[in-house]
Amino acid sequence: MATASPPPPAMVVKTRFLGFLIWQSIPSSLIFFFFTIFLYQLSSSAATSKPTRVSFFFTPILSFFTFNLAHLLFSTSLSLLSTPQSHRPAYPIQLVLGLFRLLLVPGGSDEPQTSDFRLRAKVSIGFVLFSLAAAVSGLVAVASVCWVSALAGFDDGVGLIGRVGLRGFVMGFLYGLHYVYNRRWVLEFPIIQRRPIFSFKMGLPSATTRALRLSSAAYLFSTGVVVFLPDQLTGQVTVGKFICEQIIFFLGSFAVFLSWELSHHLHRVLHTKRFVFAPPKGSAAAETNPSEPLLAALEESSPRSLLQYLAYLDLCMVCENNVDVWRRAAFFEESGETYKRVVAVGLRPLEQLASKLSEALESIENNSQISNQLLSPNDARPDPNCSELLNNFQLYLWCARMVASLTARSHQEDRYGVAQLSGSNAAVVSTLLSCLLAIESFMGRNINVQSPNNLMGPAGIKWATSSMRRPEIGNRKKRGGFPHSKAYVIADAMRTSIYHIVSAFHDEMVASAKSGLLEKDWIITNKPPFGSRDLLPQKLRLFLDFRAT
């Protein structure tokens, strides 16, 4: 019996995007019908005239169509804006200066700065377009929901739609700004993967509560818009009619916010769900080369894209869990090429993190030597590039856990010894140690290589006290504490990963240390991404003695 082949990696994100657009129409339609029926009953009690039969049948269909069209605009803009990686936008002054620089120097004298400016300008333009799309969607959606009051004869429709439409535009624009400012467009993958229906059900109470708070705040802010409306829209209304109109607008805005919050929650659930990059079990591809779809997604996808994040998540779960043992067993094939490719893609983000942190720390140290002549040490500021690097901590955690689990499992599951013979074990340990040293140096730890006569303990590493730290590092830790919560998370993940490997190979490492072969067996011969070859063995001995903290 033939089994269906999985979709190509490039189609994974497109398929989820189309599925999201289909599923988001269900809760939005249910919300529309519920609130329109409720508002119709409410408007009937304050009606001053009877609607015509034509409007009674034509208006609900038109309102339903415009409401779903407005919600489709919001959902599409939300999906286009969302990304698993956080980017820094360009501020208005930076946009103007960068535009003049591009016009005056078309070729660009500094290509890295030009590419960075274009990326940040693209992010800023995306924020503006999303806010405008949310404003237009709010105008049409609120007007569509509140238009039902004209059916019940509450108003002629024109004045009411003009008032609530303009307030809905302001409401949507404020929601767009709130969404961008709170970085809700960054996709956060859950630690525990559950079924989509269960994850969606668990988020319903929080989405409803947030929609109620946002609609209340938007109602208060949008009331100031009524003052600037022209006289033909405001008119003269009675007190009872005015109160009923405010209730109609509040309920209509709550319906729109609720549909937006549910769409945001549904988008996060569908796009952060694990995708299995493997052929069906039992097929010919599963017997010959089951790792090729996963490696293709990791190696050929755009850096920091959603497809790459899904591939790293799938790889991490294969290495850690015992659900797909047959897929992990395929990594240890006899030639060792698959294992080297898997370890290479897992170490690449960690190597980039250690190298870029090393460059950033050297830049900070050089700049501080110049700026300290003019500024006091307390005026030191953290490098924004370091903070931007740490924003991808979720990917670094997956990579560290993946390579550590795969290395530890190779002690029992590697029948051909490809992990040791290919040098992957030394590469994994050296990269994890380099990343840990880079993060600790960023957090303010000054690490010095000690001579054998001045060793302090079995590790041979002397940790600087607060009086010995470089002033720019210590002040950055105190004044710029916002990136350090993520730095501590990354450092803990690196220590846990190294201890995972040390626990699996403890006897072998101790024997190598006694015979003087620890550096040869577990440290690479090339220059590590951070630190030196003299420092890494000293740090590794701390883990062998279970003294690394």
XYZ file of C-alpha atoms in Angstrom:
549
model
C 0.000 0.000 0.000
C 1.518 3.322 -1.070
C 1.900 6.020 1.539
C 1.537 9.714 0.868
C 4.805 11.601 0.694
C 5.239 14.595 3.020
C 5.123 18.095 1.547
C 8.454 19.664 0.595
C 10.030 21.842 3.287
C 9.329 25.037 1.325
C 5.577 24.338 1.436
C 5.341 23.861 5.204
C 4.985 27.564 6.069
C 2.650 28.256 3.134
C 0.402 25.357 4.099
C 0.168 26.577 7.672
C -0.562 30.106 6.517
C -3.459 28.947 4.328
C -4.730 26.693 7.100
C -4.656 29.607 9.529
C -6.689 31.810 7.168
C -9.314 29.078 6.901
C -9.537 28.282 10.614
C -9.603 31.918 11.737
C -12.881 32.474 9.888
C -14.730 30.032 12.169
C -14.394 31.850 15.535
C -14.803 35.253 13.865
C -18.076 34.149 12.227
C -19.406 32.745 15.490
C -18.529 35.975 17.301
C -20.230 38.041 14.605
C -23.485 36.075 14.750
C -23.604 36.074 18.547
C -23.008 39.806 18.968
C -25.218 40.875 16.070
C -28.158 38.928 17.493
C -27.526 40.411 20.940
C -27.175 43.945 19.580
C -30.321 43.530 17.495
C -32.316 42.687 20.587
C -30.748 45.603 22.468
C -31.430 48.083 19.656
C -35.035 46.930 19.298
C -35.805 48.173 22.791
C -34.644 51.714 21.895
C -35.938 51.733 18.297
C -37.803 54.817 17.067
C -38.916 53.413 13.690
C -39.381 50.149 11.886
C -36.852 49.004 9.300
C -37.822 48.282 5.735
C -38.029 44.716 4.525
C -35.220 45.303 2.001
C -32.745 46.433 4.641
C -33.794 43.585 6.934
C -32.594 40.985 4.432
C -29.768 42.865 2.700
C -27.887 44.415 5.642
C -26.976 41.199 7.549
C -25.428 39.628 4.453
C -23.430 42.748 3.646
C -22.335 43.156 7.277
C -21.202 39.540 7.514
C -19.205 39.879 4.295
C -17.493 43.150 5.304
C -16.734 41.890 8.820
C -14.990 38.765 7.555
C -13.180 40.763 4.893
C -11.866 43.173 7.539
C -10.870 40.264 9.775
C -9.092 38.614 6.840
C -7.077 41.808 6.338
C -6.035 41.800 9.979
C -5.153 38.089 10.009
C -3.078 38.379 6.840
C -1.122 41.387 8.115
C -0.593 39.628 11.447
C 0.789 36.540 9.758
C 3.086 38.567 7.501
C 4.454 40.533 10.456
C 5.075 37.564 12.763
C 8.562 36.094 12.920
C 10.442 33.850 15.358
C 13.362 36.287 15.489
C 13.174 39.709 17.084
C 14.480 42.615 14.980
C 15.357 46.158 15.941
C 13.380 48.755 13.987
C 14.799 52.012 12.698
C 13.582 55.183 14.378
C 12.156 58.033 12.248
C 15.342 60.117 12.505
C 17.431 57.107 11.526
C 15.134 56.474 8.563
C 15.555 60.033 7.312
C 19.333 60.048 7.778
C 19.697 56.625 6.201
C 17.580 57.646 3.223
C 19.734 60.713 2.626
C 22.866 58.581 2.917
C 21.554 56.130 0.328
C 20.622 58.964 -2.028
C 23.970 60.727 -1.694
C 26.033 57.529 -1.901
C 24.086 55.127 -4.151
C 26.675 52.329 -3.964
C 27.060 52.503 -0.201
C 30.504 53.028 1.254
C 29.879 50.619 4.129
C 27.989 47.557 2.923
C 27.309 45.963 6.380
C 25.804 49.207 7.691
C 23.732 49.603 4.516
C 22.307 46.089 4.748
C 21.583 46.547 8.460
C 19.792 49.827 7.763
C 17.688 48.246 5.023
C 16.673 45.421 7.339
C 15.718 47.800 10.144
C 13.896 50.098 7.700
C 11.935 47.110 6.388
C 10.945 46.206 9.959
C 9.808 49.774 10.666
C 7.753 49.916 7.483
C 6.173 46.594 8.421
C 5.165 48.012 11.807
C 3.570 51.060 10.185
C 1.677 49.000 7.615
C 0.404 46.622 10.290
C -0.872 49.518 12.414
C -2.648 51.012 9.403
C -4.109 47.627 8.460
C -5.385 47.194 12.032
C -6.919 50.694 11.874
C -8.740 49.985 8.593
C -9.831 46.590 9.860
C -11.138 48.168 13.074
C -13.098 50.788 11.125
C -14.830 48.251 8.878
C -15.308 45.541 11.523
C -16.834 47.791 14.191
C -19.089 49.453 11.652
C -20.208 46.027 10.389
C -21.112 44.802 13.870
C -22.861 48.020 14.925
C -24.730 48.354 11.636
C -27.294 45.872 12.944
C -28.798 48.677 15.063
C -30.145 50.201 11.853
C -32.053 46.947 11.269
C -33.962 47.423 14.495
C -34.823 51.036 13.649
C -32.527 52.484 16.320
C -30.981 55.006 13.932
C -30.901 55.844 10.261
C -27.514 54.118 10.027
C -25.481 56.903 8.425
C -24.793 58.924 11.540
C -24.197 55.876 13.704
C -21.816 54.234 11.221
C -19.874 57.471 10.845
C -19.413 57.834 14.581
C -18.507 54.258 15.428
C -16.425 53.876 12.243
C -14.111 56.738 13.105
C -13.795 55.513 16.670
C -13.083 52.018 15.335
C -10.270 53.433 13.192
C -8.644 54.980 16.268
C -9.259 51.807 18.221
C -7.557 49.647 15.587
C -4.584 51.987 15.279
C -4.055 51.947 19.052
C -4.264 48.166 19.042
C -1.638 48.005 16.310
C 0.716 50.210 18.310
C 0.117 48.127 21.437
C 0.763 44.920 19.500
C 4.037 46.203 18.068
C 5.293 47.840 21.266
C 4.788 44.699 23.361
C 6.560 42.578 20.727
C 3.638 40.205 20.411
C 4.653 39.657 16.792
C 7.577 37.480 17.960
C 6.619 33.804 17.877
C 7.412 32.003 21.135
C 7.465 28.235 20.924
C 5.934 26.405 23.903
C 8.182 24.275 26.058
C 5.692 21.391 26.038
C 4.121 20.515 22.699
C 0.404 19.721 23.035
C -2.344 19.016 20.534
C -3.500 22.216 18.760
C -7.101 21.897 19.928
C -5.966 21.569 23.544
C -3.535 24.510 23.282
C -6.227 26.673 21.694
C -8.751 25.754 24.389
C -6.302 26.553 27.178
C -5.725 30.063 25.788
C -9.385 31.062 25.506
C -9.745 32.542 29.047
C -6.605 34.696 28.754
C -7.601 35.887 25.260
C -11.071 36.864 26.480
C -9.679 38.709 29.499
C -7.153 40.604 27.383
C -9.851 41.515 24.845
C -12.042 42.920 27.634
C -9.198 45.047 29.007
C -8.181 46.321 25.587
C -11.735 47.144 24.544
C -12.277 49.089 27.772
C -9.080 51.076 27.249
C -9.842 51.662 23.571
C -13.341 52.870 24.421
C -11.976 55.471 26.849
C -9.335 56.701 24.395
C -11.729 56.817 21.456
C -14.346 58.902 23.291
C -12.198 61.958 22.649
C -12.713 61.462 18.925
C -16.424 62.299 19.239
C -15.539 65.888 20.163
C -13.906 66.427 16.757
C -16.742 64.910 14.706
C -18.668 67.270 12.384
C -22.157 68.370 13.395
C -23.926 66.306 10.728
C -22.501 63.142 12.317
C -23.119 64.003 15.951
C -26.564 65.556 15.720
C -28.885 65.885 18.678
C -29.717 62.744 20.589
C -31.533 62.058 23.800
C -29.816 60.817 26.916
C -31.267 57.331 26.589
C -30.299 57.087 22.956
C -26.782 58.287 23.750
C -26.322 55.676 26.483
C -27.643 52.929 24.218
C -25.244 54.013 21.465
C -22.276 53.854 23.852
C -23.279 50.346 24.898
C -23.557 49.323 21.249
C -20.086 50.660 20.455
C -18.509 49.034 23.508
C -19.986 45.642 22.698
C -19.034 46.014 19.053
C -15.451 46.917 19.938
C -15.282 44.006 22.362
C -16.435 41.657 19.599
C -13.702 42.933 17.292
C -10.996 42.711 19.964
C -12.105 39.220 20.911
C -11.903 38.019 17.320
C -8.440 39.624 16.977
C -7.149 38.041 20.172
C -8.451 34.634 19.179
C -6.816 34.986 15.768
C -3.519 35.936 17.404
C -3.748 32.945 19.735
C -4.743 30.591 16.906
C -1.889 31.874 14.749
C 0.631 31.176 17.508
C -0.767 27.694 18.159
C -0.718 26.640 14.503
C 2.656 28.140 13.589
C 4.581 26.919 16.656
C 3.304 23.356 16.422
C 5.976 20.778 15.765
C 6.295 19.572 12.194
C 7.894 16.178 11.562
C 10.472 16.512 8.771
C 10.595 12.819 7.921
C 9.091 10.463 5.352
C 6.265 8.185 6.502
C 7.445 5.236 8.518
C 7.528 2.123 6.358
C 8.076 3.939 3.081
C 11.084 3.440 0.825
C 12.535 6.837 1.785
C 12.297 5.953 5.485
C 14.352 2.822 4.861
C 17.044 4.459 2.714
C 17.591 8.052 3.891
C 15.081 9.248 6.530
C 17.209 12.256 7.587
C 17.375 14.003 4.228
C 14.115 16.090 4.555
C 15.236 17.389 7.950
C 18.774 18.190 6.811
C 17.429 19.881 3.678
C 15.192 22.112 5.780
C 18.089 22.998 8.083
C 20.696 23.645 5.407
C 18.617 25.213 2.626
C 16.173 27.401 4.560
C 16.752 31.102 5.125
C 18.628 31.931 8.347
C 16.369 32.618 11.325
C 13.226 31.865 9.295
C 10.166 30.076 10.636
C 11.017 27.010 8.564
C 14.477 26.830 10.115
C 13.073 27.181 13.636
C 10.597 24.354 12.997
C 13.420 22.166 11.707
C 15.589 22.856 14.776
C 12.626 22.103 17.054
C 12.033 18.784 15.314
C 15.722 17.890 15.495
C 15.893 18.741 19.208
C 12.900 16.539 19.996
C 14.335 13.641 17.986
C 17.636 13.835 19.868
C 16.111 14.236 23.336
C 13.028 12.011 23.280
C 12.461 8.332 22.599
C 9.419 8.853 20.374
C 11.279 8.634 17.046
C 14.106 6.294 17.943
C 14.348 5.040 14.362
C 15.085 8.564 13.141
C 17.859 9.074 15.722
C 19.315 5.673 14.887
C 19.640 6.821 11.268
C 22.028 9.581 12.394
C 24.604 6.960 13.408
C 24.894 5.334 9.995
C 28.191 3.656 9.125
C 29.735 6.329 6.889
C 29.319 9.041 9.530
C 28.353 11.728 6.984
C 24.836 12.151 8.361
C 26.111 12.509 11.917
C 28.656 15.146 10.910
C 25.981 17.123 9.032
C 23.604 16.981 11.996
C 26.277 18.131 14.447
C 27.429 20.857 12.043
C 23.980 22.425 11.726
C 23.532 22.189 15.494
C 26.840 23.901 16.280
C 26.584 26.638 13.649
C 24.327 29.020 15.677
C 26.407 28.452 18.818
C 29.645 29.210 16.983
C 28.140 32.393 15.574
C 26.972 33.427 19.047
C 30.427 32.948 20.578
C 32.213 34.702 17.702
C 29.876 37.704 17.622
C 29.972 38.076 21.389
C 33.761 38.024 21.221
C 33.746 40.774 18.594
C 31.199 42.820 20.544
C 33.154 42.551 23.796
C 36.371 43.591 22.066
C 34.559 46.548 20.506
C 33.148 47.591 23.881
C 36.577 47.342 25.486
C 38.215 49.428 22.737
C 35.492 52.060 22.824
C 35.594 52.278 26.593
C 39.297 53.061 26.558
C 38.552 56.090 24.382
C 35.274 57.156 25.967
C 36.559 56.878 29.538
C 38.735 59.921 28.845
C 35.571 61.998 28.338
C 32.868 60.105 30.258
C 32.700 58.690 33.732
C 32.605 54.896 34.124
C 28.959 55.063 35.224
C 27.939 56.325 31.777
C 28.738 53.013 30.082
C 25.918 51.572 28.017
C 25.342 48.034 26.736
C 25.997 47.290 23.114
C 22.615 46.909 21.329
C 24.125 44.266 19.064
C 24.709 42.012 22.092
C 21.112 42.404 23.171
C 19.932 41.567 19.669
C 22.058 38.417 19.684
C 20.551 37.241 22.963
C 17.020 37.667 21.617
C 17.496 34.385 19.738
C 18.098 32.494 22.979
C 15.367 29.976 22.127
C 17.353 28.733 19.134
C 20.556 28.542 21.188
C 18.809 26.449 23.828
C 17.583 23.983 21.215
C 21.042 23.681 19.672
C 22.785 23.171 23.022
C 20.282 20.563 24.182
C 20.342 18.823 20.807
C 24.113 18.419 20.441
C 24.493 17.476 24.116
C 21.762 14.826 23.964
C 23.069 13.406 20.709
C 26.623 13.253 22.064
C 25.519 11.638 25.310
C 23.349 9.068 23.500
C 26.229 8.211 21.187
C 27.878 6.546 24.190
C 25.250 3.783 24.002
C 23.701 4.014 20.530
C 26.727 4.677 18.292
C 27.596 1.189 17.088
C 30.209 2.324 14.582
C 31.926 4.965 16.719
C 31.328 7.741 14.180
C 30.925 10.383 16.897
C 34.433 9.836 18.255
C 36.177 9.034 14.979
C 34.780 12.089 13.177
C 35.950 14.468 15.911
C 32.397 15.611 16.598
C 32.650 15.009 20.337
C 35.586 17.397 20.647
C 33.809 19.977 18.477
C 30.655 19.809 20.597
C 32.475 20.125 23.939
C 34.731 22.931 22.686
C 31.827 24.927 21.243
C 29.715 24.582 24.381
C 32.642 25.664 26.558
C 33.371 28.637 24.290
C 29.736 29.772 24.389
C 29.644 29.443 28.168
C 32.842 31.478 28.570
C 31.536 34.137 26.167
C 28.243 34.472 28.054
C 29.974 34.592 31.428
C 32.383 37.234 30.153
C 29.425 39.249 28.868
C 27.779 39.039 32.287
C 30.883 40.404 33.990
C 33.142 37.460 34.776
C 36.776 38.099 33.972
C 38.566 34.814 33.213
C 42.367 34.526 33.378
C 44.525 31.549 32.546
C 46.664 30.668 35.561
C 50.069 29.062 35.609
C 50.407 25.655 37.306
C 52.108 27.305 40.304
C 49.194 29.652 40.913
C 46.301 27.273 40.495
C 43.354 27.976 42.743
C 41.713 24.607 43.108
C 41.665 21.724 40.639
C 40.259 23.826 37.792
C 43.126 26.220 37.323
C 40.825 29.160 36.609
C 40.849 32.316 38.646
C 37.551 34.160 38.718
C 37.955 37.856 39.186
C 36.313 39.543 42.127
C 34.210 42.665 41.825
C 37.269 44.863 42.326
C 39.146 43.102 39.520
C 36.420 43.321 36.896
C 36.715 45.616 33.985
C 34.688 48.741 34.724
C 32.766 48.681 31.451
C 31.635 45.094 32.032
C 30.562 45.614 35.612
C 28.680 48.803 34.869
C 26.975 47.211 31.909
C 25.728 44.498 34.204
C 24.263 47.031 36.616
C 22.941 49.658 34.235
C 21.943 47.436 31.324
C 20.297 44.528 33.100
C 17.592 43.956 30.493
C 19.557 41.418 28.395
C 20.980 39.569 31.362
C 17.893 37.510 32.134
C 18.323 35.844 28.740
C 22.083 35.596 29.251
C 21.548 33.692 32.504
C 19.142 31.326 30.726
C 21.692 30.635 27.979
C 24.495 30.131 30.512
C 22.404 27.668 32.530
C 21.543 25.754 29.358
C 25.219 25.543 28.421
C 26.214 24.262 31.864
C 23.425 21.683 31.858
C 24.413 20.506 28.384
C 28.076 20.149 29.333
C 27.174 18.273 32.517
C 24.977 15.983 30.404
C 27.994 15.023 28.285
C 30.343 14.798 31.268
C 27.955 12.483 33.115
C 27.807 10.125 30.132
C 31.578 10.100 29.497
C 32.837 10.746 33.020
C 34.971 7.612 33.324
C 36.557 8.162 29.913
C 37.273 11.821 30.643
C 38.811 11.094 34.033
C 41.044 8.453 32.465
C 42.096 10.913 29.755
C 42.842 13.577 32.347
C 45.029 11.210 34.383
C 46.996 10.205 31.290
C 47.307 13.818 30.085
C 45.161 13.266 26.967
C 42.105 15.283 27.996
C 42.973 18.197 25.763
C 43.778 15.929 22.824
C 40.578 13.858 23.085
C 37.994 16.503 23.958
C 39.315 19.876 22.705
C 39.644 20.859 19.059
C 43.075 21.637 17.636
C 41.914 24.857 15.941
C 41.268 28.142 17.696
C 37.890 28.004 19.488
C 35.216 30.653 18.764
C 35.909 32.261 22.154
C 38.779 31.887 24.588
C 41.947 29.908 24.002
C 42.998 26.259 23.901
C 44.695 26.736 27.278
C 41.501 27.949 28.904
C 39.032 25.317 27.651
C 40.711 22.290 29.328
C 40.873 24.179 32.624
C 37.169 24.950 32.354
C 36.406 21.332 31.431
C 38.191 20.098 34.578
C 35.762 22.178 36.624
C 32.916 20.121 35.172
C 34.796 16.867 35.769
C 35.000 17.791 39.465
C 31.362 19.006 39.398
C 32.507 22.439 40.563
C 31.324 24.571 37.619
C 28.639 27.023 38.688
